[in-house]
mmCIF file of N, CA and C in Angstrom:
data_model
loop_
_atom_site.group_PDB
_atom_site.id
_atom_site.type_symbol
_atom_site.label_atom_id
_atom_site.label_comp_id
_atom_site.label_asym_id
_atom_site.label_seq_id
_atom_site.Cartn_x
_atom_site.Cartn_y
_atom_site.Cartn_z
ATOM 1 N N UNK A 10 0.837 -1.189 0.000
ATOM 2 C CA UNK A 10 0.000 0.000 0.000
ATOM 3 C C UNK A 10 0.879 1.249 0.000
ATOM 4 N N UNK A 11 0.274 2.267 -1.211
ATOM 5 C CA UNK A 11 1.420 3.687 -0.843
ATOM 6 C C UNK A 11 0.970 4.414 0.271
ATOM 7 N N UNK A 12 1.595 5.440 0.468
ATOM 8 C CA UNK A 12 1.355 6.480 1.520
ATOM 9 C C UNK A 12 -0.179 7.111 1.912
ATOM 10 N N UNK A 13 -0.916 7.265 0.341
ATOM 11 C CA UNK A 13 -2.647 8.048 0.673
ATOM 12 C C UNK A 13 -3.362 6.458 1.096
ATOM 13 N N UNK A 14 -3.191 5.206 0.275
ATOM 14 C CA UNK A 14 -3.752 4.370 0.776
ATOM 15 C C UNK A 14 -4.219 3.839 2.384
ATOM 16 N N UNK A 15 -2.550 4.128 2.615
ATOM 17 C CA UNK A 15 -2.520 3.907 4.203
ATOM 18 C C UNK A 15 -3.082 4.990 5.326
ATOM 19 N N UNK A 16 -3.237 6.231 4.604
ATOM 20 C CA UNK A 16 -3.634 7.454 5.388
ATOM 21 C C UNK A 16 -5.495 6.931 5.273
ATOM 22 N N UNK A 17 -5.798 6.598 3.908
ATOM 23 C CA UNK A 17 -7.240 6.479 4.051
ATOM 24 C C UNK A 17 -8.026 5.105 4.667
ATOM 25 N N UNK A 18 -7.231 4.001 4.819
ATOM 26 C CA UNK A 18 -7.478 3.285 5.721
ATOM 27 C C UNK A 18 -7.371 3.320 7.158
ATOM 28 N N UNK A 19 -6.527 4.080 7.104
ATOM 29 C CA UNK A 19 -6.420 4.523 8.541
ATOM 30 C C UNK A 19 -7.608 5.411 9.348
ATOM 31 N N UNK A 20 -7.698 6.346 8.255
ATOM 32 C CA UNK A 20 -8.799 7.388 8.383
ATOM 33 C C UNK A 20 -10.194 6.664 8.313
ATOM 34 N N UNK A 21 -10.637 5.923 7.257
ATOM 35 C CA UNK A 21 -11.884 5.267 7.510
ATOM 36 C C UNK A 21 -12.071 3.832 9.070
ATOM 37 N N UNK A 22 -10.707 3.485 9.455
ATOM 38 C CA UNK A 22 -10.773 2.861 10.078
ATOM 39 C C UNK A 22 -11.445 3.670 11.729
ATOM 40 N N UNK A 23 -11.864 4.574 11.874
ATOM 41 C CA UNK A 23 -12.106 5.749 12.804
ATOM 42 C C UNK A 23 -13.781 5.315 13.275
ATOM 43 N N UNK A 24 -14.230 5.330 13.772
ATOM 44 C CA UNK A 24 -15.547 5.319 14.061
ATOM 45 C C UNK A 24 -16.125 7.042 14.130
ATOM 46 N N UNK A 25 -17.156 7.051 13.622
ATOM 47 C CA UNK A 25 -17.745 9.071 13.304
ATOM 48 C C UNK A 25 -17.977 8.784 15.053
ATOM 49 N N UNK A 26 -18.273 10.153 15.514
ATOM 50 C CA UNK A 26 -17.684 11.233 14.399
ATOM 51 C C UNK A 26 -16.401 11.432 14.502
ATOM 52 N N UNK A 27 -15.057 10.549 14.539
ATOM 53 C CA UNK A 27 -13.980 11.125 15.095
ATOM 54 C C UNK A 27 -13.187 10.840 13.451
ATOM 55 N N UNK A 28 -13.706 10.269 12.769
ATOM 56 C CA UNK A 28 -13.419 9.868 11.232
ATOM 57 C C UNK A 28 -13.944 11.178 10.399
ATOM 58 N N UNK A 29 -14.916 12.229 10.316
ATOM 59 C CA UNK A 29 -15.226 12.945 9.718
ATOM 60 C C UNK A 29 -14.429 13.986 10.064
ATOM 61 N N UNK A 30 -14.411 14.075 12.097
ATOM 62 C CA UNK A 30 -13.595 15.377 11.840
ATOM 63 C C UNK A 30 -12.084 15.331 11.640
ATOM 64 N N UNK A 31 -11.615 13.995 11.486
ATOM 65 C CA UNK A 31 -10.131 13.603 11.288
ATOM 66 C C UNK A 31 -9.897 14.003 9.688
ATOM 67 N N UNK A 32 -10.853 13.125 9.117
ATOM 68 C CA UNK A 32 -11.002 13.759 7.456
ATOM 69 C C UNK A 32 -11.405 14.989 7.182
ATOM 70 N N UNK A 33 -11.951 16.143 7.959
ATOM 71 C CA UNK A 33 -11.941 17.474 7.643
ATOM 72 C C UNK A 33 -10.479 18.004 8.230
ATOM 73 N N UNK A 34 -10.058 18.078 8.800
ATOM 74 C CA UNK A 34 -8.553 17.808 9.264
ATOM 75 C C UNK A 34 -7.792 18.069 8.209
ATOM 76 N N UNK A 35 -7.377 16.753 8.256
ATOM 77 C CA UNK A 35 -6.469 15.737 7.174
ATOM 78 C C UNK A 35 -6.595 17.036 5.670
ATOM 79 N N UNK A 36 -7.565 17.482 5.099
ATOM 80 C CA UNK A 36 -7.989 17.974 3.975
ATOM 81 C C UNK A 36 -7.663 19.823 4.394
ATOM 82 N N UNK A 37 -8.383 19.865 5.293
ATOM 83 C CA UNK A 37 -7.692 21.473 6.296
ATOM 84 C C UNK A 37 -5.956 21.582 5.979
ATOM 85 N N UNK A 38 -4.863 20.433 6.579
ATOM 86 C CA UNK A 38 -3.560 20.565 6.073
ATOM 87 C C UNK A 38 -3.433 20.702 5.013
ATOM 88 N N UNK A 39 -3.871 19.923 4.419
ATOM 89 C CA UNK A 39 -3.300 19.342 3.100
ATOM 90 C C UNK A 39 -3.613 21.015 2.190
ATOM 91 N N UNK A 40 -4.930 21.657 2.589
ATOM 92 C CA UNK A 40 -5.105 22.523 2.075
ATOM 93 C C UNK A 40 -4.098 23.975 2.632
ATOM 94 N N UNK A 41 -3.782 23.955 4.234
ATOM 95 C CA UNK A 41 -2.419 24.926 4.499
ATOM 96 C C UNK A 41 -1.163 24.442 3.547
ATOM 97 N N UNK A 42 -0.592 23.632 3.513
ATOM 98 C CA UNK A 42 0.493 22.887 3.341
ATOM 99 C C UNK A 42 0.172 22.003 1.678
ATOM 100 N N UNK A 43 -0.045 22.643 0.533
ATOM 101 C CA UNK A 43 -0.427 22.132 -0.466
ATOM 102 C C UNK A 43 0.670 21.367 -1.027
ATOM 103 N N UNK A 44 1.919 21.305 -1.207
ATOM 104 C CA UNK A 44 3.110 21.054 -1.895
ATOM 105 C C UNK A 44 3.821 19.685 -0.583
ATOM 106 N N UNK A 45 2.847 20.023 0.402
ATOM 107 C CA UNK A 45 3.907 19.361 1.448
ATOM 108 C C UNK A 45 4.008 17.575 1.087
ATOM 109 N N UNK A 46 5.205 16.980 1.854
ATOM 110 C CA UNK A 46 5.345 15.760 1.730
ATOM 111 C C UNK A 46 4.411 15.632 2.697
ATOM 112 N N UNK A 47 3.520 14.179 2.098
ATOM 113 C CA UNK A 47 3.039 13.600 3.555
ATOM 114 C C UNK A 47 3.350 12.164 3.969
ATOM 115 N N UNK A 48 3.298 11.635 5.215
ATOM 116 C CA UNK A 48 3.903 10.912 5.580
ATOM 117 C C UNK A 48 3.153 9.811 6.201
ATOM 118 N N UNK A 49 2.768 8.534 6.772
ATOM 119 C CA UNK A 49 2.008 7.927 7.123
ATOM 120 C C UNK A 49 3.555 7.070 8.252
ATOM 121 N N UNK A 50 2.769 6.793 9.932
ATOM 122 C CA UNK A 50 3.715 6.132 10.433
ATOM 123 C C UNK A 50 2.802 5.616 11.497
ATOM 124 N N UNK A 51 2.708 3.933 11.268
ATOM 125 C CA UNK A 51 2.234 3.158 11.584
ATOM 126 C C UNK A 51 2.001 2.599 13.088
ATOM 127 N N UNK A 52 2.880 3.665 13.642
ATOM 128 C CA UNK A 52 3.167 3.444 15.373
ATOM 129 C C UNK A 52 3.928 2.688 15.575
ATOM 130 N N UNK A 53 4.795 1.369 14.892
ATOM 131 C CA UNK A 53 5.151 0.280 14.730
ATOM 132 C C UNK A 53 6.906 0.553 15.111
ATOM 133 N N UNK A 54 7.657 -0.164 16.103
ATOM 134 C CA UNK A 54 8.964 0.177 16.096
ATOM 135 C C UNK A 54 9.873 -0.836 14.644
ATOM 136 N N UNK A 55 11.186 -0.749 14.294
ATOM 137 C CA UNK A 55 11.955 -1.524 13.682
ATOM 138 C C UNK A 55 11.533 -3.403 14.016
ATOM 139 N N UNK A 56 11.092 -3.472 15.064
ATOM 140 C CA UNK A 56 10.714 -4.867 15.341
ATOM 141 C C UNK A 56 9.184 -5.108 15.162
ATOM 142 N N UNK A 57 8.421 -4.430 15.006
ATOM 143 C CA UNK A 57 7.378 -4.682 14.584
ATOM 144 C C UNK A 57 6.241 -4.219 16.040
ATOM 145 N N UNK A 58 6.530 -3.881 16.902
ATOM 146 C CA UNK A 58 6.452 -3.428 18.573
ATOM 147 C C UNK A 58 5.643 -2.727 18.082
ATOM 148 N N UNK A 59 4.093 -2.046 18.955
ATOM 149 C CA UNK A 59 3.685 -0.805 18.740
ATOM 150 C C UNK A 59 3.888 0.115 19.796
ATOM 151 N N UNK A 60 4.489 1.067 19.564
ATOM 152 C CA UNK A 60 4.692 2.164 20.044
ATOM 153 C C UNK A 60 4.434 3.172 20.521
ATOM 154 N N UNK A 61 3.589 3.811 19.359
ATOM 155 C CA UNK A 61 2.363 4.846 19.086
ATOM 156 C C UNK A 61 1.297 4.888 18.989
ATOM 157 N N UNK A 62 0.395 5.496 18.953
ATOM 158 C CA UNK A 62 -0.677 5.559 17.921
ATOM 159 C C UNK A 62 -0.429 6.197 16.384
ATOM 160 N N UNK A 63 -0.811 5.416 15.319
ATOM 161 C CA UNK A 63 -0.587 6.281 14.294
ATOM 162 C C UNK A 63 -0.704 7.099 14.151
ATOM 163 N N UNK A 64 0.403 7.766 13.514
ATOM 164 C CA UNK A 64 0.186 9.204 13.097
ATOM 165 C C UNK A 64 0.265 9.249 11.294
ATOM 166 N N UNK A 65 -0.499 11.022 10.728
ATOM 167 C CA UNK A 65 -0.323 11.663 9.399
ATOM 168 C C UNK A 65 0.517 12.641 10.053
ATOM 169 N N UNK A 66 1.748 12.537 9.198
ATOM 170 C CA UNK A 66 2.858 13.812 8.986
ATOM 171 C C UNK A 66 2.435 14.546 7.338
ATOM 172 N N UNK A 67 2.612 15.928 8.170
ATOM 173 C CA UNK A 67 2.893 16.786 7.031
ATOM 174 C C UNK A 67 4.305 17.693 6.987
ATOM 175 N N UNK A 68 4.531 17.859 5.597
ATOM 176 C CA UNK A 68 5.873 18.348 6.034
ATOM 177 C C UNK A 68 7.338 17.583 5.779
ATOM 178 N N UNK A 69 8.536 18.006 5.902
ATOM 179 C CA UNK A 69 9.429 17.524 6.318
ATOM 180 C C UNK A 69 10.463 18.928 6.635
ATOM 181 N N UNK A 70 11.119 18.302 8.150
ATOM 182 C CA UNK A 70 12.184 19.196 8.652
ATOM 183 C C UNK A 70 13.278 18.013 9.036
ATOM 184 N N UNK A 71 14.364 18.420 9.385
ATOM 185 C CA UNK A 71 15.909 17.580 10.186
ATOM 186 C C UNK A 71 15.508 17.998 11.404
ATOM 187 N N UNK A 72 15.201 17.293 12.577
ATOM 188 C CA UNK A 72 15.376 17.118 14.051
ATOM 189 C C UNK A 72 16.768 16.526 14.054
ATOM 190 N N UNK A 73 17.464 17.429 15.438
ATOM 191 C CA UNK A 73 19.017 17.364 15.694
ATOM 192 C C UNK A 73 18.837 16.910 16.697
ATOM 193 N N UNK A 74 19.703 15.679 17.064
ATOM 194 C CA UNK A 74 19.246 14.646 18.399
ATOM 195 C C UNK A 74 20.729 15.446 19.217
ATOM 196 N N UNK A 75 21.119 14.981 20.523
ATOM 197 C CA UNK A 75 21.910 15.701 21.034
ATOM 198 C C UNK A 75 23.250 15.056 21.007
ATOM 199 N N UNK A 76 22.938 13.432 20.589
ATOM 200 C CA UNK A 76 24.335 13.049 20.159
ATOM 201 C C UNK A 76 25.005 13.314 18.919
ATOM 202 N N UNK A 77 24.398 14.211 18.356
ATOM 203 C CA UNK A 77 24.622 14.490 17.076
ATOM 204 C C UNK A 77 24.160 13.763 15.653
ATOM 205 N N UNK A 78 23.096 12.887 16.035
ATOM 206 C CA UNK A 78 22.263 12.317 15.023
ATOM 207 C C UNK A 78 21.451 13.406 14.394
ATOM 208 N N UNK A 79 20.547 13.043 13.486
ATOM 209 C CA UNK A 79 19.749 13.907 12.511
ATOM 210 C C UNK A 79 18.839 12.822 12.050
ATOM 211 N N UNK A 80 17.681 13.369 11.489
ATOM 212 C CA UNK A 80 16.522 12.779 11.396
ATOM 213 C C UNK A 80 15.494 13.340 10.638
ATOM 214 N N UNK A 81 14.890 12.788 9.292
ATOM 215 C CA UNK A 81 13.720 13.693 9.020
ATOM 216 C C UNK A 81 12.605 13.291 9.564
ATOM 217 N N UNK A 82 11.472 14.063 9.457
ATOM 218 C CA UNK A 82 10.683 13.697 9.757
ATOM 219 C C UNK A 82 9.429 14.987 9.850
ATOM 220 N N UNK A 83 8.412 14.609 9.700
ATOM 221 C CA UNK A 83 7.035 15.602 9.590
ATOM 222 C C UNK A 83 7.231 16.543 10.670
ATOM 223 N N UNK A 84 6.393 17.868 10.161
ATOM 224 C CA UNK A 84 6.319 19.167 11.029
ATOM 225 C C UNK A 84 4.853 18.936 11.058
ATOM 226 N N UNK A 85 3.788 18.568 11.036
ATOM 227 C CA UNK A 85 2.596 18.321 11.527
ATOM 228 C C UNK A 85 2.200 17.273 11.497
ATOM 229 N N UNK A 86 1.307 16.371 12.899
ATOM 230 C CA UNK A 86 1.179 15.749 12.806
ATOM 231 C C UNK A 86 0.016 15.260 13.406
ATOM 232 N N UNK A 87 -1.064 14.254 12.713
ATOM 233 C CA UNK A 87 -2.341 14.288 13.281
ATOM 234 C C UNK A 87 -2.695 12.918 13.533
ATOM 235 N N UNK A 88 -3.177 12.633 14.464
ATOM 236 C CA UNK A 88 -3.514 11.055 15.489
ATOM 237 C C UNK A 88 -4.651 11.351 15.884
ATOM 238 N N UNK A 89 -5.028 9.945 16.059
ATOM 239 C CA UNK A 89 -6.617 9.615 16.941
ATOM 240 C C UNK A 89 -5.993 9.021 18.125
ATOM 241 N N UNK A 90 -6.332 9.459 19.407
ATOM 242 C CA UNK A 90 -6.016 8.467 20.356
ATOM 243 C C UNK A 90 -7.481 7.906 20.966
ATOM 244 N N UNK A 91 -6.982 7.664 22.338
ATOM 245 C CA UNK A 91 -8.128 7.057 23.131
ATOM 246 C C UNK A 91 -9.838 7.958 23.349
ATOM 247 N N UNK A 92 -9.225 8.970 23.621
ATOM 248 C CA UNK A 92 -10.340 9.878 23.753
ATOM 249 C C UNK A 92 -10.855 10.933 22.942
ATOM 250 N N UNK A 93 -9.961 10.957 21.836
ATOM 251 C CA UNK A 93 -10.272 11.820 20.819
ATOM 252 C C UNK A 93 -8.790 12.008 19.723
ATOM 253 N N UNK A 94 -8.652 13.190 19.385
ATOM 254 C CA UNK A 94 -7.884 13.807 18.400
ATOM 255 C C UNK A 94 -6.523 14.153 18.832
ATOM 256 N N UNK A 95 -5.341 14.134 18.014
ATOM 257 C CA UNK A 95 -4.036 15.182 18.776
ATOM 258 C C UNK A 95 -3.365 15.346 17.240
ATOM 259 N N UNK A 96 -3.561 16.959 17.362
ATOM 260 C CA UNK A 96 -2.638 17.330 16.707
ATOM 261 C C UNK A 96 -0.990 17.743 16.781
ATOM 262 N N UNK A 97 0.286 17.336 16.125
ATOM 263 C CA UNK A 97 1.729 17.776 16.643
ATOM 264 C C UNK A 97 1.550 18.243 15.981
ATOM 265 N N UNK A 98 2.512 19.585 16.909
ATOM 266 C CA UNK A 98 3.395 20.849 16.144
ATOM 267 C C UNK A 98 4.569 20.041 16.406
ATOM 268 N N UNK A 99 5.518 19.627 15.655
ATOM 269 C CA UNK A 99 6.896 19.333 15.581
ATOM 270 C C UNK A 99 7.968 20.180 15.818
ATOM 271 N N UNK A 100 9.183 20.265 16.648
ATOM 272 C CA UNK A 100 10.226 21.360 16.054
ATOM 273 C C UNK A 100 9.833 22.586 17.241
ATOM 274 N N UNK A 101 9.366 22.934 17.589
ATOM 275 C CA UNK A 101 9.488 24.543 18.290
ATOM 276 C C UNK A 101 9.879 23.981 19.371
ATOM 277 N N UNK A 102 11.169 25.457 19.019
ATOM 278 C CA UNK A 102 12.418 25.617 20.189
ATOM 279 C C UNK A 102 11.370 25.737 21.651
ATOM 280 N N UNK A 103 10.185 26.492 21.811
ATOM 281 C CA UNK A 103 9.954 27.219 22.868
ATOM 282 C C UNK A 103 8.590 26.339 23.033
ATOM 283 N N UNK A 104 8.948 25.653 24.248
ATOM 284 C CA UNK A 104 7.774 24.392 24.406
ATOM 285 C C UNK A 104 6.459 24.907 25.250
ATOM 286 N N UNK A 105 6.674 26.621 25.465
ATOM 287 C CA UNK A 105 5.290 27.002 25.862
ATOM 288 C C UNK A 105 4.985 27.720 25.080
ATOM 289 N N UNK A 106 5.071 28.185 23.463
ATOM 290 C CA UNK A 106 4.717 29.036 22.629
ATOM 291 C C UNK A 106 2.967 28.657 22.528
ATOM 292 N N UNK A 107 3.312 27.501 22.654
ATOM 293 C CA UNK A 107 1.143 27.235 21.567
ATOM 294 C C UNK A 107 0.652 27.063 22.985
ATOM 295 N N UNK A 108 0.791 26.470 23.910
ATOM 296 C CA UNK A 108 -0.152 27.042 25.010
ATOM 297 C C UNK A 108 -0.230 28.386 25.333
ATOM 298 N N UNK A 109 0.970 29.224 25.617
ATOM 299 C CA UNK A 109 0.437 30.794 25.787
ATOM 300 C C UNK A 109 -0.102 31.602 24.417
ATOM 301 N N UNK A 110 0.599 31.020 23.435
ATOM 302 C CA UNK A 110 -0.285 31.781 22.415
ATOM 303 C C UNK A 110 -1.557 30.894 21.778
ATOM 304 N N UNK A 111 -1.738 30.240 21.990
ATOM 305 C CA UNK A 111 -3.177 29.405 21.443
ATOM 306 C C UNK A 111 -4.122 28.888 22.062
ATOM 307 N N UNK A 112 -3.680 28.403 23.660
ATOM 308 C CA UNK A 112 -4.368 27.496 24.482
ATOM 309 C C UNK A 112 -5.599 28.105 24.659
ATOM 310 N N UNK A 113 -5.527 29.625 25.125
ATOM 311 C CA UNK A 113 -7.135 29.821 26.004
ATOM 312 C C UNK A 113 -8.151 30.145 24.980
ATOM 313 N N UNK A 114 -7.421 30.247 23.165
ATOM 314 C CA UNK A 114 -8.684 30.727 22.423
ATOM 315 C C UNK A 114 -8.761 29.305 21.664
ATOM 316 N N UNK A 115 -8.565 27.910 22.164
ATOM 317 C CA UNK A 115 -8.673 27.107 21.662
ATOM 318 C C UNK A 115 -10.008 26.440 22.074
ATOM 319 N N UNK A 116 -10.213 26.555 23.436
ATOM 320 C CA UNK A 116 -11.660 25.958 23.476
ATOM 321 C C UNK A 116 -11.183 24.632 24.250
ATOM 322 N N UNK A 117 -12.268 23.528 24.293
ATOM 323 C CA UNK A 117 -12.123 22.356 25.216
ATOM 324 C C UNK A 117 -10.376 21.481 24.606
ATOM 325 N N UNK A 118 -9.535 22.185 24.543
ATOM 326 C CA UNK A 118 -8.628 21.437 24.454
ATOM 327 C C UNK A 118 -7.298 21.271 25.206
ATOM 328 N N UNK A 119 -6.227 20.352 25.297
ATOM 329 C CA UNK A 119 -5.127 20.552 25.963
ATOM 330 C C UNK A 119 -4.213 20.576 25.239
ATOM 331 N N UNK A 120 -2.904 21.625 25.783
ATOM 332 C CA UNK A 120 -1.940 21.787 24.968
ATOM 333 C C UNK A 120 -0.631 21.675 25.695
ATOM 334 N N UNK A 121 -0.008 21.123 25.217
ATOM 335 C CA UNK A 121 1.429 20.466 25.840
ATOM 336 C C UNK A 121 2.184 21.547 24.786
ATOM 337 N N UNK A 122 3.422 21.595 25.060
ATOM 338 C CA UNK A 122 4.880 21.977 24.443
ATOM 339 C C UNK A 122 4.684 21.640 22.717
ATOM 340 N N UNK A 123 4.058 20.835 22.332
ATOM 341 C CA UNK A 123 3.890 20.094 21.061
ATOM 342 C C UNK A 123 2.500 19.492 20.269
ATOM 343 N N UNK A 124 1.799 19.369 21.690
ATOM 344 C CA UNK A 124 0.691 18.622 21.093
ATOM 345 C C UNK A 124 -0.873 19.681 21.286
ATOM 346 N N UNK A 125 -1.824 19.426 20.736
ATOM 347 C CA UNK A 125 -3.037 19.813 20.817
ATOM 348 C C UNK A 125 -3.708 18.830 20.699
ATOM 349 N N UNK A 126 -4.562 18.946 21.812
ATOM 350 C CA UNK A 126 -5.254 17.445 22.084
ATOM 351 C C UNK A 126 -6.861 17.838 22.015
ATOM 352 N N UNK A 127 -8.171 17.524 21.775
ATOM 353 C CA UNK A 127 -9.038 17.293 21.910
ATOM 354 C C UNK A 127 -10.253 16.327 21.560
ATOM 355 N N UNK A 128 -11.352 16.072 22.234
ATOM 356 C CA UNK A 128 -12.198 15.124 21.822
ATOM 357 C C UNK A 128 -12.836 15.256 20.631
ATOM 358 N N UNK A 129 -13.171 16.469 20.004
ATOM 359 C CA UNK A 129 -13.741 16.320 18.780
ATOM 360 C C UNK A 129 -13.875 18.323 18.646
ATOM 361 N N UNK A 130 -14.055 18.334 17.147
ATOM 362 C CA UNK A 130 -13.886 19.540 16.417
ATOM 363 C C UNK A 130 -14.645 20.266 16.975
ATOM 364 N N UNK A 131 -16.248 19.897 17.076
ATOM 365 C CA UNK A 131 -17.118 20.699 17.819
ATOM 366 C C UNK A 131 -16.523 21.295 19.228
ATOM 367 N N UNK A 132 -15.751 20.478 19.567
ATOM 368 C CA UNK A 132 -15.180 21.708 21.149
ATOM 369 C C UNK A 132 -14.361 23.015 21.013
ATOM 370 N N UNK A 133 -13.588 22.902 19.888
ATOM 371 C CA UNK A 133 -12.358 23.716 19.613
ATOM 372 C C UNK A 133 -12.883 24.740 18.574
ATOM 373 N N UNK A 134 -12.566 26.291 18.951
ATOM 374 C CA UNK A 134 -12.468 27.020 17.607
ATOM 375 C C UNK A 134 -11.040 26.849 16.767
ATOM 376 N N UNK A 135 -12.255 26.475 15.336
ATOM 377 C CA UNK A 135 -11.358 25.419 14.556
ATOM 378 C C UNK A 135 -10.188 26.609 13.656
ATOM 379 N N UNK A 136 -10.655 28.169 13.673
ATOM 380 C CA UNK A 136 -9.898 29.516 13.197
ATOM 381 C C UNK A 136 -8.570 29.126 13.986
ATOM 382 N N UNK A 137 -8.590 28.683 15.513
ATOM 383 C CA UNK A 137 -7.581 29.081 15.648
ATOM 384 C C UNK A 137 -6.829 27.767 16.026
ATOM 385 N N UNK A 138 -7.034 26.993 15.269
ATOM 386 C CA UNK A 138 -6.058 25.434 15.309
ATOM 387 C C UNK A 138 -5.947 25.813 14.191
ATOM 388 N N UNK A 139 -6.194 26.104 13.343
ATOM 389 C CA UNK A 139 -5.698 26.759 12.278
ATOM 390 C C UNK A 139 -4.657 27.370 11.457
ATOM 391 N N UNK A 140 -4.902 28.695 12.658
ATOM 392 C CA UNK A 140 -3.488 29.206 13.026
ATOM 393 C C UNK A 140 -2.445 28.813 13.909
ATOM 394 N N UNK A 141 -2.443 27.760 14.409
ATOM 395 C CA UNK A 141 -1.377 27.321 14.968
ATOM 396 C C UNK A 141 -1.249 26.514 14.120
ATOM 397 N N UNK A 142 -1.635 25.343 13.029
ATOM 398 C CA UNK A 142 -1.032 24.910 12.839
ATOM 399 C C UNK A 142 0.263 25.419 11.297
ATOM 400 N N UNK A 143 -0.474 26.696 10.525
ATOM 401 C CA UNK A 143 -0.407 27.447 9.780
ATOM 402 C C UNK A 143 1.335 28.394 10.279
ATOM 403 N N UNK A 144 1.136 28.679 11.822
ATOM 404 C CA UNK A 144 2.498 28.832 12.347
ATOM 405 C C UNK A 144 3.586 27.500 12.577
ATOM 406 N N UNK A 145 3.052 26.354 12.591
ATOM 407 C CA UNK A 145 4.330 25.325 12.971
ATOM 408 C C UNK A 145 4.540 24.763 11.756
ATOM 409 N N UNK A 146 3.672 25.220 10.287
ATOM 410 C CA UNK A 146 4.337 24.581 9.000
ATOM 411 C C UNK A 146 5.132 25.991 8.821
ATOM 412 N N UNK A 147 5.389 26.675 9.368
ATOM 413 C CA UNK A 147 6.096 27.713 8.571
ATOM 414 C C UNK A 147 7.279 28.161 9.667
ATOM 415 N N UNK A 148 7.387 27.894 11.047
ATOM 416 C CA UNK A 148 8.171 28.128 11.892
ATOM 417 C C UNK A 148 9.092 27.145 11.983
ATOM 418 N N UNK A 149 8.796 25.427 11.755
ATOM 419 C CA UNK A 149 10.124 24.893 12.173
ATOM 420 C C UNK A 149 10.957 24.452 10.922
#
């Protein structure tokens, strides 16, 4: 399977409504980020282990590990977990930028250093996940 195959199985594999607003999503990037690579990653380690929850990357940047490795890998990134949705911002130096600048006009959601988390679209004003994510394809 190529890369959209695996994004749309993945995506229909969703139970609604967390599949519709994942696929309004998914189509939201694709529409910030038109040219971008996208990426599909299965949660799965080198041994076959799961790890993650899957994620869609958009994007590509070099993450600098501190032993001096390098790495590509997506600047946005969108998952279903247990209770709902999480969007990554990848890459920003300053791990309280999107909570002080995004958190309180985001609505029922939580925001870590990287992630934006919520149960479904209807909680969040969707203008301003928007703009955050519109700042982390263009900041890292």
């Amino acid at each position: 399977m190529n890369v959209q195959e695996q994004i749309e199985t993945y995506l229909n594999s969703q139970s609604e409504p967390k599949r519709g607003d994942m696929q309004t999503l998914h189509h939201l990037i694709l529409k910030l980020m038109p040219n971008c690579q996208v990426w599909f990653l299965d949660g799965k380690d080198d041994n076959g282990k799961t790890v993650s929850n899957p994620n869609i990357g958009y994007g590509q940047q070099t993450l600098h590990y501190a032993g001096g490795k390098t790495r590509a890998f997506y600047k946005i990134g969108l998952s279903a977990n247990t209770t709902g949705i999480s969007v990554y911002i990848i890459g920003l130096e300053d791990k309280n930028y999107l909570a002080q600048t995004f958190g309180k006009q985001l609505g029922k959601a939580s925001v870590s250093g990287y992630c934006i988390k919520f149960k479904a679209l209807k909680d969040i004003n969707l203008e301003v996940l928007e703009a955050a994510i519109r700042y982390g394809s263009e900041a890292t």
